[in-house]
Structures are given as C-alpha cells and as structure tokens.
XYZ file of C-alpha atoms in Angstrom:
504
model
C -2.855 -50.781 8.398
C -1.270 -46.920 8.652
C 1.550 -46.509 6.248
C 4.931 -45.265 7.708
C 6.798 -42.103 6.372
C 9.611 -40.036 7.279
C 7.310 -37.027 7.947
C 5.146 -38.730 11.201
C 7.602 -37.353 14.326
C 6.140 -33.808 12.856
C 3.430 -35.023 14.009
C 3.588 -37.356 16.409
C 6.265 -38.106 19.117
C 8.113 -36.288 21.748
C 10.613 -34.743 19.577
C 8.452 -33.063 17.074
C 9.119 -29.617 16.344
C 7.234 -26.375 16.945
C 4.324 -25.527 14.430
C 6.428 -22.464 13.336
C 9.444 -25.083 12.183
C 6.982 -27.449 9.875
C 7.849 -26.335 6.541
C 4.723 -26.896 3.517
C 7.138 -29.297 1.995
C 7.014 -31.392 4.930
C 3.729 -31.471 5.266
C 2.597 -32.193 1.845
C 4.977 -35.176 2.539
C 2.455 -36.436 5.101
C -0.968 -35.875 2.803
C 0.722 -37.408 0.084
C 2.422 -40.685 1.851
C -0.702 -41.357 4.071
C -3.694 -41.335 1.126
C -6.367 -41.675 4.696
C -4.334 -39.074 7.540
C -5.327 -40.691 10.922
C -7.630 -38.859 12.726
C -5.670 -37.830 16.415
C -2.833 -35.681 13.241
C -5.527 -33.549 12.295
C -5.551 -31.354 14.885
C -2.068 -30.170 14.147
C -2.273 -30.366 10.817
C -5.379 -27.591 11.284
C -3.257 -26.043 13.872
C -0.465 -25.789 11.695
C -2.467 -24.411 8.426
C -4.631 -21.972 10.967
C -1.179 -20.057 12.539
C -0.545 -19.644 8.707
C -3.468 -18.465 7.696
C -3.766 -15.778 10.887
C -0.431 -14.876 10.822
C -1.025 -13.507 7.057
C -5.503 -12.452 8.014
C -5.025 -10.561 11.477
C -2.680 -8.171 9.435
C -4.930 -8.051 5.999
C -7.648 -7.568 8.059
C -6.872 -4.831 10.124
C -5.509 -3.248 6.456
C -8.955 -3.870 4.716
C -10.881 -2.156 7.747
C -9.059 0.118 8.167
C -8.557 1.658 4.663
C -11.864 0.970 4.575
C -12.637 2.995 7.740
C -11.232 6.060 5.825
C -13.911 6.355 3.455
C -16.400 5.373 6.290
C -15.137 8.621 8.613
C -15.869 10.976 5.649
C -18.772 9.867 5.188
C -19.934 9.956 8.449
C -18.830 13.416 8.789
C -20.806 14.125 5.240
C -23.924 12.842 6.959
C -23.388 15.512 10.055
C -23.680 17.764 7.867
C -26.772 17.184 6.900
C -29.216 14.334 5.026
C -28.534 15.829 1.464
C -24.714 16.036 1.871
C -24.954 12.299 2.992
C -27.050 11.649 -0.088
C -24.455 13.314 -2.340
C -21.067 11.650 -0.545
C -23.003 8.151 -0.396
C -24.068 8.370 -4.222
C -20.516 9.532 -5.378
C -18.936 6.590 -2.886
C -21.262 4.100 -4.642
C -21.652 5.182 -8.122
C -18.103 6.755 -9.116
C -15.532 5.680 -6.605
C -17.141 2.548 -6.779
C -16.977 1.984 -10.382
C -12.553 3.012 -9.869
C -12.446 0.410 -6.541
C -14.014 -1.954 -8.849
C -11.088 -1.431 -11.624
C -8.327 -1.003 -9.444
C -9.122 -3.922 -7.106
C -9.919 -6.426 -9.400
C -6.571 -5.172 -11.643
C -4.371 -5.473 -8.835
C -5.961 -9.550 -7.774
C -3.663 -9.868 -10.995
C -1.000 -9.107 -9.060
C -2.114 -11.130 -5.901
C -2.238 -14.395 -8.772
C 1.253 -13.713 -10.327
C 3.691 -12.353 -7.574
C 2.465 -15.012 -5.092
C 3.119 -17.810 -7.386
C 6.040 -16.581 -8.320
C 7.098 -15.814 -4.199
C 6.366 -19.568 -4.588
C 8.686 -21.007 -6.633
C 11.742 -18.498 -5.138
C 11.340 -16.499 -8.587
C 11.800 -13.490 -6.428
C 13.097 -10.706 -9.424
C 9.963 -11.368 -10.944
C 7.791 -10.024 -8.301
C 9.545 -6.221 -8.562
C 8.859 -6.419 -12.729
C 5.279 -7.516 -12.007
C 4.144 -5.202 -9.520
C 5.647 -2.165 -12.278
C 3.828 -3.507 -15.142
C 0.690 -3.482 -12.772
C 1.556 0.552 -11.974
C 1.781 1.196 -15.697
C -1.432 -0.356 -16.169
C -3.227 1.392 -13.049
C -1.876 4.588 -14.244
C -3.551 4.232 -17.355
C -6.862 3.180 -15.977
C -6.622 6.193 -13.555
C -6.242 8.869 -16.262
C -9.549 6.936 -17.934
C -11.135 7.234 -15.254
C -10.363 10.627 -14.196
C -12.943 11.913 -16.910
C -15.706 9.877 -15.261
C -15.043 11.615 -12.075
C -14.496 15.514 -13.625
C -17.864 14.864 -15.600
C -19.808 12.590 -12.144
C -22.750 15.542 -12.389
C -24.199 14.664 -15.809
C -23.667 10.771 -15.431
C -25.536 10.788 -12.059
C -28.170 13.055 -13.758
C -27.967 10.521 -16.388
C -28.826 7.516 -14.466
C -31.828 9.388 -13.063
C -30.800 10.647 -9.743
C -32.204 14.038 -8.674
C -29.971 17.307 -9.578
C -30.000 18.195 -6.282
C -28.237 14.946 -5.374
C -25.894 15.064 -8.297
C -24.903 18.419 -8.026
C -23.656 17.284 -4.555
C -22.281 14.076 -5.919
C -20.147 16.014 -8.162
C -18.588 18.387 -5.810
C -17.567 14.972 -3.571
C -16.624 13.239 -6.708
C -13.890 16.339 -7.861
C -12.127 16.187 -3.928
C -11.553 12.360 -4.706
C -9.761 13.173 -8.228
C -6.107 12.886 -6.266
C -7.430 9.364 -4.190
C -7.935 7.758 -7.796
C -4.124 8.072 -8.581
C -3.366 7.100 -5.465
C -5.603 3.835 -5.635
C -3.494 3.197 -8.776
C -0.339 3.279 -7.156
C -1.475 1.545 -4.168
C -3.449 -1.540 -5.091
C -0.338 -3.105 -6.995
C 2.304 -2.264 -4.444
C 0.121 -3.724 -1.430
C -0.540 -6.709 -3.495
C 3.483 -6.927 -4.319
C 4.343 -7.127 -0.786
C 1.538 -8.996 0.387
C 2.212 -11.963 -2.072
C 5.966 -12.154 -0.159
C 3.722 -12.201 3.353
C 5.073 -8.994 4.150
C 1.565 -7.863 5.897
C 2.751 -6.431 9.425
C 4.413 -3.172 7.868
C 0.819 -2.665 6.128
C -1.274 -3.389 8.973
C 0.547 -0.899 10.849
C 0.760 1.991 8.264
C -2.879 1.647 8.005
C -4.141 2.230 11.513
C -1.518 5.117 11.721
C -3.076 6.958 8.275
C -6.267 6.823 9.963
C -5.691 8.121 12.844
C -4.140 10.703 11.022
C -7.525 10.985 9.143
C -9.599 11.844 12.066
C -7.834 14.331 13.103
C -7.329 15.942 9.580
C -11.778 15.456 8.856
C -11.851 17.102 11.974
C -10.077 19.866 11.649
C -11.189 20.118 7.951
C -14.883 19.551 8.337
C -15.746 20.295 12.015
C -12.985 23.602 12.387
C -11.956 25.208 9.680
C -15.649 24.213 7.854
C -14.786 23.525 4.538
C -17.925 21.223 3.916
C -18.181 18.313 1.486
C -15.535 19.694 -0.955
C -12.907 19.386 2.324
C -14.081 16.301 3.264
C -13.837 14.606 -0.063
C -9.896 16.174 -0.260
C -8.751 15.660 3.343
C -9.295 11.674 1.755
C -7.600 11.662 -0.760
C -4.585 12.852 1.273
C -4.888 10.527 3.324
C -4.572 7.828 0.631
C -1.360 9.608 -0.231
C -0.430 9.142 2.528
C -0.969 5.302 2.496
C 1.117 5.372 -1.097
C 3.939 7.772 0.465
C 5.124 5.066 3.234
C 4.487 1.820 1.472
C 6.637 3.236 -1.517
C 9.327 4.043 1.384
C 8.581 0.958 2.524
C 8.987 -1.090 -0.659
C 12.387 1.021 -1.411
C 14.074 1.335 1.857
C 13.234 -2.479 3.764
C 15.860 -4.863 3.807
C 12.918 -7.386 3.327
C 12.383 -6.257 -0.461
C 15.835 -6.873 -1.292
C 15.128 -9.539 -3.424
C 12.258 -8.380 -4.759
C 12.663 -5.027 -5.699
C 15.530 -4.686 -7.515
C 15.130 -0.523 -8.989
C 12.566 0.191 -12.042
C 13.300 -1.763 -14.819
C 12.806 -1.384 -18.952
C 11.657 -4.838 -18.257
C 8.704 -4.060 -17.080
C 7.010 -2.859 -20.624
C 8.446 -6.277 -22.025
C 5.385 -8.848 -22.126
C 2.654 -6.641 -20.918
C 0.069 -7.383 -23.577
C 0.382 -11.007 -21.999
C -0.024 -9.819 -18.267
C -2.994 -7.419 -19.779
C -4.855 -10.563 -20.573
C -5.027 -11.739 -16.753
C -4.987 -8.010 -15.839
C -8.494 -7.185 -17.429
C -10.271 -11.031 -16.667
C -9.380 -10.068 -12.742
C -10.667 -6.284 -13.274
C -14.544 -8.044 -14.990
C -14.494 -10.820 -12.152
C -14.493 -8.416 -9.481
C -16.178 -5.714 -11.147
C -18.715 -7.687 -11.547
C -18.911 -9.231 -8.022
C -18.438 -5.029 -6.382
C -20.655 -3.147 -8.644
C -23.607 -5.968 -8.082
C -23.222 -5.320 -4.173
C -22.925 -0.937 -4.771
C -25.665 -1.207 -7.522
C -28.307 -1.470 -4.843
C -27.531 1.902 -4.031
C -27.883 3.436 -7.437
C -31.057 1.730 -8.080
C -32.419 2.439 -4.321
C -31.708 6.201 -5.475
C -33.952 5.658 -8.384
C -36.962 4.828 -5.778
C -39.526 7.185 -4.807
C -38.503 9.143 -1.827
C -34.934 8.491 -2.823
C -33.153 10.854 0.039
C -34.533 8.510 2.462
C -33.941 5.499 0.346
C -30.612 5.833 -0.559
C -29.683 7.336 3.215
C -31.057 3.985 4.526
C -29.090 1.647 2.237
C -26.215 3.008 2.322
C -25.832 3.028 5.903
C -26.901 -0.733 6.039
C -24.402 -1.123 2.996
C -21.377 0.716 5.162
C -22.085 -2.321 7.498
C -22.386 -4.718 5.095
C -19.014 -3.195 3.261
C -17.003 -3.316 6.827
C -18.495 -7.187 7.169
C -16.886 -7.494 3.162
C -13.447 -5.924 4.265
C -12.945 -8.415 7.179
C -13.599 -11.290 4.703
C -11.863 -9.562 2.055
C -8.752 -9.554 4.520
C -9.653 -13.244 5.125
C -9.635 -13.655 1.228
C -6.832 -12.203 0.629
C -4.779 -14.469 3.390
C -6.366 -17.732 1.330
C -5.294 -15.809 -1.872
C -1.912 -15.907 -0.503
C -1.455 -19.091 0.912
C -2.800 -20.598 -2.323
C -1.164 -18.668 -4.647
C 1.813 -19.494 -2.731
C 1.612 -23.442 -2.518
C 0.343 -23.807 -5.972
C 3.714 -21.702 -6.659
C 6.080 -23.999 -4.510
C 3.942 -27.144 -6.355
C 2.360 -28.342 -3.088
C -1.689 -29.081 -4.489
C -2.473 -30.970 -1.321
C -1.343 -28.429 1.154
C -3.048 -26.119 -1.434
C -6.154 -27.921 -0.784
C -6.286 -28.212 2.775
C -5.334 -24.532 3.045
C -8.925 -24.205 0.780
C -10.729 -26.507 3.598
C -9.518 -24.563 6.686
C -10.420 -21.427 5.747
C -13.215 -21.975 4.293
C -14.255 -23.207 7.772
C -13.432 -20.127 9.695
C -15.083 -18.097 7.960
C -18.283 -19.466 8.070
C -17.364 -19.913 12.275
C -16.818 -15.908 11.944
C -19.550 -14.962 9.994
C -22.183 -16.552 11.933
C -21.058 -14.551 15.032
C -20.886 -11.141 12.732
C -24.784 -12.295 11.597
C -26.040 -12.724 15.437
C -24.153 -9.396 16.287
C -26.442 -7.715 13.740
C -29.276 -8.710 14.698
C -28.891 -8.181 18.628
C -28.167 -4.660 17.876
C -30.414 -3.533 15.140
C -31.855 -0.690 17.133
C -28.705 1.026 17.818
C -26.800 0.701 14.035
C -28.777 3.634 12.340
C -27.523 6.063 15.091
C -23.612 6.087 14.137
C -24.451 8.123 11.086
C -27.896 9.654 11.389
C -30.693 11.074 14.216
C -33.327 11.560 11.331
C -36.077 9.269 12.901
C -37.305 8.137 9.059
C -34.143 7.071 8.484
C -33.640 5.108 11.238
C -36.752 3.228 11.023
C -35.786 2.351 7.354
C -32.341 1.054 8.473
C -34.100 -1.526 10.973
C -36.413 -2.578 8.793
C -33.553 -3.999 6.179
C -31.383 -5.491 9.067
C -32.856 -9.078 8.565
C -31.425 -8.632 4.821
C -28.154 -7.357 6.069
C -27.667 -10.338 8.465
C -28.042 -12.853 5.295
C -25.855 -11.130 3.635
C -23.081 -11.337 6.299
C -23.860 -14.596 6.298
C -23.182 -15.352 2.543
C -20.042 -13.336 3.179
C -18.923 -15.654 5.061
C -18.540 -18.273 1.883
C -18.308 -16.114 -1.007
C -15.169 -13.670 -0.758
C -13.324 -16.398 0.552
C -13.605 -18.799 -2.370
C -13.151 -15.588 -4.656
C -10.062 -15.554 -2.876
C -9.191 -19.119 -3.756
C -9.906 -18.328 -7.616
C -7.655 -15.261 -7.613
C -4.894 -17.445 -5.710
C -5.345 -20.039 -8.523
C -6.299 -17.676 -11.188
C -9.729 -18.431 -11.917
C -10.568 -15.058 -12.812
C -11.633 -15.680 -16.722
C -13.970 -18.368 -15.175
C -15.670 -16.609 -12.467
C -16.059 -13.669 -14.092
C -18.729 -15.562 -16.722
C -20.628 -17.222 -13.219
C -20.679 -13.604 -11.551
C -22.104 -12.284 -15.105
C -25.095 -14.778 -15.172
C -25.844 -15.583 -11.300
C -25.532 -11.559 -10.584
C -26.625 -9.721 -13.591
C -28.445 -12.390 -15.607
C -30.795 -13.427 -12.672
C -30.096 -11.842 -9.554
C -30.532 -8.048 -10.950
C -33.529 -8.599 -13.188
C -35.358 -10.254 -10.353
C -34.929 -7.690 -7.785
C -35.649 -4.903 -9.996
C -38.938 -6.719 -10.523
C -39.494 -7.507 -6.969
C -38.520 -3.803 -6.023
C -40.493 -1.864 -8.719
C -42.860 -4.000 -10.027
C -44.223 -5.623 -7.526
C -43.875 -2.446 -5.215
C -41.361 -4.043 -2.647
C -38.956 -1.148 -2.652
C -35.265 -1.241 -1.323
C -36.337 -4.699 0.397
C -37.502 -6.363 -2.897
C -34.340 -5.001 -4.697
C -32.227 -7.100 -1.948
C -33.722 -10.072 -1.933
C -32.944 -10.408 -5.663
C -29.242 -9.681 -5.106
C -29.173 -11.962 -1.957
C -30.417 -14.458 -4.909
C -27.739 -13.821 -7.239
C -24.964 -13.923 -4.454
C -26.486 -17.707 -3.317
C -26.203 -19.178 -6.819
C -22.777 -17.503 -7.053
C -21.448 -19.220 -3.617
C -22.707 -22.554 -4.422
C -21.744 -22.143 -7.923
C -17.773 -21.421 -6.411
C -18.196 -24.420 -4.343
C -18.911 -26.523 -6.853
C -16.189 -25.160 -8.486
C -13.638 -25.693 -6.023
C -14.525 -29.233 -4.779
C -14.198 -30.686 -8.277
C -10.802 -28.799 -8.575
C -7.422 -31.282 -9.732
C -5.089 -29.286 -7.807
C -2.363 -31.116 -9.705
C -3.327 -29.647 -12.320
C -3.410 -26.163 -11.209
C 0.363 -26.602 -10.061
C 1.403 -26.913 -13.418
C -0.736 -24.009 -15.136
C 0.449 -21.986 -12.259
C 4.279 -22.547 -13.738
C 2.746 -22.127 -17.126
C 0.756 -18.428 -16.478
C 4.056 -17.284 -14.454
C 6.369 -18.260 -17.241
C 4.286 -16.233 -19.590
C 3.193 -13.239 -17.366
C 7.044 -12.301 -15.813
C 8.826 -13.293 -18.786
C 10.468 -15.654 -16.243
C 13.155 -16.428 -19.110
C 13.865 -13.490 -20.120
C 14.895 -12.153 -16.667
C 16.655 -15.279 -16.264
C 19.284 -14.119 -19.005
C 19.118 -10.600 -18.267
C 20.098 -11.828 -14.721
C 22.997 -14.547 -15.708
C-alpha cells in the first residue's frame, strides 16, 4: 500500500503547481517519504529534473561550442593557408595550448566543486573569495606556463616532430602568449557564475565574441595577410574579449550582489587548503585532455607525419566539438550536483545523476549516426588535399565510437567534479588511460604497423575501462555521505568561519 505525504498534490491532483514552482526541497520530500515512487509520478519527476538540467546545458553548451569554435576558425583559416601552416597551428593547438587548457580547465573544476556547494547551502560571500583565490592561482600557472609557450620550438623538436613543423608551431604558439592569461582569468570567473546558474549572460557573450572573431580572422588573415603569426593573435584578442565583459559582467550585475562583494585580503587566507583540491582537479582532467590531444603528438611522430597529423586533427576538431557539447552537458550535471549535495538533498542529487546520464547517451547516439552518414563530406571544411581527405574517411568509424563513449564519460566526470571526486578519478584516468590504453596503442600503431588507426583503438580502450570504471563508481555512491563531506570540504576550502566573523 502507497504511503501518503504532504508532497503528492506536486505531483498529482488538479491543483499542483507549475514545474518551475517545485522547489528541490520539495521534491526530495517525495523520494524520501515514498522509499518505491509510483510509476504514473515519474514522468514529472523527469520532467521536472530535465527543465533543470536544460535550463542550466542549452546555455553551457552554446558557451563550450562556441569558445570552442574560436580556436576551430583559426585553425581553419591556418589550414587555407596551406597544409604546413595547418600542421604547425594543429601541433601548437594540441601540444602547447593543450597542455595550458589542460591546467586551466581542470584548476578551475575546483571552482565548479566549491562555489556550487557553497551556492548550495546560501553561503553566498564565499563564492566571490573562492573564485579570487582561483585567479591567484591561474595567474601563477599562467606565468609557468608562459615559458613553455616562448620556448614551444625546441620542445616540439624535442618530442620528435620535424623542424619544419616546429618552427611553424612556434610562431602560432608566441600569438597565443596573451590567450594564456586570459584562460587564467577566465576559467575561474565562468565557473564563479556558473555555480550561481548564472549561464544566459555567458551563452550570449560567447556567440557575440565570435562573431566578432570572424570578422577580425578575416580581416587579419584573408585582408590585411598577416599569416599564422595574425591568426594566432587575432585569438587571443578575442579571448580578451571574453574576460573584458564577463569581468563587467561579474562587477556591474545586480545578480552578483551577493556574491561578489569587491577583492578581498581574504582571499590569500586558506589557500594552501583550496591548493589541495585545486591541483587533484588540474591531474584528473589533465589526465583525461592530454590522453584525447596525445593522439596528435604521437600521429606526428608517424611516417608521413604532414598527412598524419593533418588527418587527425581534423577528425579530432570533430571529435573536440562532440567533447564541448558534452562538456556543456557536464558542466550542467556538475552544477546541479554540486548544488543539491550543497543544499543536503542526496536523493535529488541522485536522480539528477540518472537523468542526465540518460540524455546523453539519447544525444550521443544521434551525434554517432550523423558521423557516419556524412563521412564523405567532413574532410572538406578544412582541406581540398585529396590524401588528406581519404585519410580523414578512413578514421571516421573510430571517430563515431568515440562520440559514442562521449556520450557516458564527460558526463560522469561531471558528476565527480560536482561531488569532488577529483583525487579519485584522477588515479582511474592514470591507469585505464596511460597505464593500458597508451601503451597498447602505441604498440598497435608502431609495432604492429597499424598507424594513426592502431594508435586509436588503444585510446578508445583506455576511455571504455575509464567509463565503466566511473559507473561503477557512481552506482555504489552513499550520497548521504557525500552531503556531509560536501559541508566538510566547503568549511575548509572558503574558510566559511572565518568570513562568518569577518561578516558579523
């Protein structure tokens, strides 16, 4: 017999309210009070966590593409100008931005873990102090990093690429000096207002910055012919420009009130503590991006490497713009379960897990068939060298599994940053990605003499143990449990007390 509860005319009845008046609180009444929920509430229950979840993905989505879609333009305007250039921009993308996006990213998910716990439990001053410890940090990795990208040449050289291909790797490298500062800057403050589900502003700043961009490569590339060099510096203004009106944004927006309070001494109180879950996020998804961009480098170390690397790196672009719709899916799950853990709601927490889980496989079975109907027509965006093209259809079966796994994996990355799971993840990317998945496509690639081909399958390998590794992972999850660390790591990483009696 169905238990009764206070919470079933939410759900049932003609006086129930709109989906956009059922508060978490209410429904993690109804999990908790009915242990079996009766099969005809379901659908609003999914209703109700799906107009969540798309309210915070459309707009996280459209940022990830498009910011994405920046980097894709230059290079697309590299590889008009001819197969080396492409060779060069693609190389630098991979090997040196790559290795920054890796850093910055997986430094900010810190961020994403903290300030939407904290947006949670209505600690809302602790958000502004987090996202300016994260800056500091950023700004410190940048400078680190800035060497790597002055000295690119050698290191490429280094890692056995051609000269010819370094020497054009550098010059891209050097134009994207000013995007790495920006990056720093960037990363935390999209994560800060993210975590408050403040994605709209983003969404739209984004598509206006690359419009922007088109015109600018245009001009810069296409006009006024200023080559690779321009290219490479016409993108890293445009990733000013990105910083320039979030930071107006962040300072100006009634919606911030709360949050932002002004730049505070408080911010280089306790950051040794929030360093900790600063450099375990950084690994995890360092880890998880330079497995994916390390085809590339090792491609380039195959013979005929101009072709080689031309012909991943267009199938990765693909596979990168599949990654940034997920990774806008990811970061709406990172949100919504950051947020309930926060506001001490595990069973919402894990039916937010469930749903999206769900649509992203739905999505990324469409994105796989797409891929495959049109594998004849995908080289032709970025290249007419016939070679090239050939190669590019000949990997597209490997591409469309790994949209496929895409559809799994970011998404339940998401769910560790959200809970802050990055120590722990980071040790199953080292050994499912680098431990077995590398090793064995290097052997099936060189060894065995199956190229670029034999290289992917073993990273396809490593990214399937990963995603059922994560699943594992999640379904034996005590979300109780989790509730209470999350109070725990946000006690220790925004010195919640201490801003308490600064604040009293």
């Amino acid at each position: 017999m169905e238990s009764t509860s206070i919470y079933e005319p939410l759900l049932i009845g003609d006086g129930r309210p709109r989906l956009a008046d059922l508060s978490s609180g209410a429904v993690e009444g109804v999990l908790v009070t009915h242990e079996s929920v009766p099969w005809r509430w379901w659908f609003r229950l999914v209703a109700w966590e799906s107009r969540l979840l798309w309210v915070l993905s459309w707009a996280s989505i459209t940022i990830s593409i498009f910011n994405f879609m920046l980097s894709l333009v230059t290079q697309m305007a590299a590889g008009h100008l001819g197969a080396l250039e492409l060779a060069g921009a693609s190389i630098a993308n991979v090997g040196i931005q790559g290795l920054a996006y890796g850093i910055m990213l997986g430094m900010a998910s810190a961020v994403q873990t903290v300030c939407g716990q904290a947006y949670g439990a209505q600690k809302y001053a602790s958000l502004g102090v987090i996202c300016q410890k994260a800056i500091i940090l950023h700004l410190g990795a940048a400078f680190l990093l800035s060497f790597v990208y002055w000295y690119s040449g050698p290191i490429l050289l280094a890692i056995g690429e051609s000269a010819s291909i370094a020497e054009q790797g550098q010059i891209f490298a050097r134009g994207l000096l000013p995007q790495l500062y920006a990056f720093a800057l960037n990363c935390p403050m999209q994560r800060f207002l993210q975590a408050q589900n403040i994605v709209n502003p983003l969404a739209y700043i984004a598509v206006g910055v690359f419009l922007l961009h088109i015109l600018f490569t245009w001009l810069v590339v296409y006009v006024l012919d200023y080559g690779l060099l321009g290219s490479a510096l016409t993108l890293s203004f445009s990733w000013w420009l990105l910083v320039i009106f979030t930071g107006l944004y962040i300072l100006l927006s009634p919606s911030c009130k709360q949050t932002w309070t002004g730049f505070s001494r408080q911010a280089f109180k306790g950051i040794w503590s929030y360093l900790k879950l600063t450099m375990s996020s950084a690994v995890m998804l360092c880890l998880e991006i330079w497995y994916n961009q390390g085809l590339a480098l090792i491609a380039g170390l195959l013979p005929n490497p101009t072709i080689a690397l031309d012909s991943i790196s267009i199938c990765m672009n693909y596979w990168t713009w599949d990654m940034m719709f997920m990774l806008g899916l990811s970061a709406a799950a990172s949100i919504r379960v950051g947020n309930e853990l926060g506001g001490a709601h595990p069973k919402v927490t894990k039916f937010s897990v469930i749903v999206v889980t769900a649509t992203s496989i739905v999505i990324s079975l469409f994105f796989t068939a797409f891929v495959l109907i049109f594998q004849n027509v995908l080289a032709k965006a970025f290249t007419t060298d016939a070679a090239v093209i050939e190669a590019v259809t000949e990997l597209t079966p490997l591409l469309a599994i790994s949209i496929f796994l895409n559809g799994i994996q970011p998404i339940l990355s998401g769910v560790a940053i959200g809970s802050g799971w990055q120590s722990l993840v980071a040790y199953v990317n080292l050994g499912t990605y680098y431990v077995i998945g590398l090793p064995i496509g290097c052997v099936l690639g060189f060894k065995l003499g199956w190229g670029v081909g034999g290289i992917w399958w073993g990273m396809i390998l490593g990214v399937f143990l990963q995603t059922i590794t994560l699943i594992i992972l999640t379904a034996r999850t005590n979300w109780n449990n989790e509730v209470d660390k999350a109070a725990e790591r946000l006690k220790k990483s925004a010195d919640e007390e201490s801003l308490v009696d600064n604040m009293t």
